[in-house]
Amino acid sequence: MTKPVKIKDALGGLFKSLKIDKRVREAGAAHVWAEIVGDDIDRVTQVAGVENGLLKVIVRDSVWRQELVMMKWEIIRKLNERLGEKIITDIRFR
């Protein structure tokens, strides 16, 4: 007879094998975007998604886009700090 396995352990292994755990952590970045960048920037941007550590952000106009490019590394640092681990490695503004 096999030894019982805790549901937490079984699901954790399943999530890891399907890479769901990573996707959930990456999605967290989209949820804290407004908190990190503030209302003014949040109004002119939209998070399009996160894939393999790359946060994709749509920006309303080129002036804001240029401003955000200059702020990129600070935003990445704050996002990862808020998420508690290095999830975001780059941001692409378009």
mmCIF file of C-alpha atoms in Angstrom:
data_model
loop_
_atom_site.group_PDB
_atom_site.id
_atom_site.type_symbol
_atom_site.label_atom_id
_atom_site.label_comp_id
_atom_site.label_asym_id
_atom_site.label_seq_id
_atom_site.Cartn_x
_atom_site.Cartn_y
_atom_site.Cartn_z
ATOM 1 C CA MET A 1 0.000 0.000 0.000
ATOM 2 C CA THR A 2 1.322 3.444 -0.911
ATOM 3 C CA LYS A 3 1.850 6.120 1.668
ATOM 4 C CA PRO A 4 -0.729 8.961 1.611
ATOM 5 C CA VAL A 5 0.442 12.248 0.119
ATOM 6 C CA LYS A 6 -0.681 15.633 1.389
ATOM 7 C CA ILE A 7 -2.835 17.519 -1.121
ATOM 8 C CA LYS A 8 -0.579 20.557 -0.702
ATOM 9 C CA ASP A 9 2.448 18.518 -1.782
ATOM 10 C CA ALA A 10 0.636 16.866 -4.691
ATOM 11 C CA LEU A 11 -0.738 20.155 -6.041
ATOM 12 C CA GLY A 12 2.574 21.915 -5.504
ATOM 13 C CA GLY A 13 4.302 19.310 -7.650
ATOM 14 C CA LEU A 14 1.596 19.524 -10.298
ATOM 15 C CA PHE A 15 1.739 23.327 -10.403
ATOM 16 C CA LYS A 16 5.512 23.209 -10.691
ATOM 17 C CA SER A 17 5.450 20.676 -13.523
ATOM 18 C CA LEU A 18 2.881 22.747 -15.433
ATOM 19 C CA LYS A 19 4.751 25.988 -14.621
ATOM 20 C CA ILE A 20 1.542 27.370 -13.129
ATOM 21 C CA ASP A 21 3.363 28.535 -10.009
ATOM 22 C CA LYS A 22 5.631 30.801 -12.078
ATOM 23 C CA ARG A 23 2.698 32.174 -14.069
ATOM 24 C CA VAL A 24 0.794 33.009 -10.884
ATOM 25 C CA ARG A 25 3.809 34.852 -9.470
ATOM 26 C CA GLU A 26 4.272 36.737 -12.752
ATOM 27 C CA ALA A 27 0.592 37.704 -12.793
ATOM 28 C CA GLY A 28 1.140 39.287 -9.387
ATOM 29 C CA ALA A 29 3.210 41.984 -11.093
ATOM 30 C CA ALA A 30 0.207 43.093 -13.131
ATOM 31 C CA HIS A 31 -1.867 43.314 -9.969
ATOM 32 C CA VAL A 32 0.575 45.623 -8.176
ATOM 33 C CA TRP A 33 1.455 47.773 -11.222
ATOM 34 C CA ALA A 34 -0.826 50.689 -10.235
ATOM 35 C CA GLU A 35 0.423 50.613 -6.657
ATOM 36 C CA ILE A 36 4.046 50.788 -7.803
ATOM 37 C CA VAL A 37 3.783 53.420 -10.564
ATOM 38 C CA GLY A 38 1.044 55.617 -9.084
ATOM 39 C CA ASP A 39 -2.207 57.005 -10.482
ATOM 40 C CA ASP A 40 -0.756 59.322 -13.144
ATOM 41 C CA ILE A 41 1.233 56.581 -14.868
ATOM 42 C CA ASP A 42 -1.466 53.976 -14.320
ATOM 43 C CA ARG A 43 -3.939 56.179 -16.226
ATOM 44 C CA VAL A 44 -1.739 56.223 -19.344
ATOM 45 C CA THR A 45 -0.636 52.578 -19.293
ATOM 46 C CA GLN A 46 -2.090 49.108 -19.499
ATOM 47 C CA VAL A 47 -0.288 45.901 -18.561
ATOM 48 C CA ALA A 48 -0.556 43.597 -21.576
ATOM 49 C CA GLY A 49 0.967 40.577 -19.879
ATOM 50 C CA VAL A 50 4.018 38.918 -18.388
ATOM 51 C CA GLU A 51 6.001 36.145 -20.022
ATOM 52 C CA ASN A 52 9.274 34.654 -18.782
ATOM 53 C CA GLY A 53 9.982 37.680 -16.604
ATOM 54 C CA LEU A 54 9.212 40.212 -19.351
ATOM 55 C CA LEU A 55 6.464 42.652 -18.374
ATOM 56 C CA LYS A 56 4.706 44.058 -21.451
ATOM 57 C CA VAL A 57 3.117 47.478 -21.004
ATOM 58 C CA ILE A 58 1.081 49.490 -23.504
ATOM 59 C CA VAL A 59 1.637 53.251 -23.177
ATOM 60 C CA ARG A 60 -0.826 55.841 -24.482
ATOM 61 C CA ASP A 61 1.733 58.205 -26.043
ATOM 62 C CA SER A 62 5.405 58.509 -26.901
ATOM 63 C CA VAL A 63 6.164 61.180 -24.300
ATOM 64 C CA TRP A 64 5.036 58.913 -21.468
ATOM 65 C CA ARG A 65 6.772 55.972 -23.112
ATOM 66 C CA GLN A 66 10.110 57.804 -23.081
ATOM 67 C CA GLU A 67 9.618 58.806 -19.449
ATOM 68 C CA LEU A 68 8.882 55.197 -18.497
ATOM 69 C CA VAL A 69 11.916 53.899 -20.382
ATOM 70 C CA MET A 70 14.070 56.155 -18.188
ATOM 71 C CA MET A 71 12.303 54.844 -15.054
ATOM 72 C CA LYS A 72 12.354 51.179 -16.111
ATOM 73 C CA TRP A 73 15.029 49.806 -13.759
ATOM 74 C CA GLU A 74 13.575 51.603 -10.753
ATOM 75 C CA ILE A 75 10.113 50.209 -11.575
ATOM 76 C CA ILE A 76 11.557 46.692 -11.924
ATOM 77 C CA ARG A 77 13.321 47.032 -8.570
ATOM 78 C CA LYS A 78 10.143 48.236 -6.834
ATOM 79 C CA LEU A 79 7.973 45.526 -8.429
ATOM 80 C CA ASN A 80 10.333 42.749 -7.359
ATOM 81 C CA GLU A 81 10.685 44.253 -3.897
ATOM 82 C CA ARG A 82 6.894 44.352 -3.532
ATOM 83 C CA LEU A 83 6.541 40.784 -4.860
ATOM 84 C CA GLY A 84 9.236 39.544 -2.490
ATOM 85 C CA GLU A 85 11.373 37.880 -5.157
ATOM 86 C CA LYS A 86 12.961 38.542 -8.538
ATOM 87 C CA ILE A 87 10.036 37.901 -10.893
ATOM 88 C CA ILE A 88 10.371 40.738 -13.412
ATOM 89 C CA THR A 89 13.668 40.935 -15.311
ATOM 90 C CA ASP A 90 12.699 43.445 -18.009
ATOM 91 C CA ILE A 91 9.861 45.709 -19.155
ATOM 92 C CA ARG A 92 8.887 46.380 -22.764
ATOM 93 C CA PHE A 93 6.926 49.585 -23.318
ATOM 94 C CA ARG A 94 5.012 49.889 -26.587
#
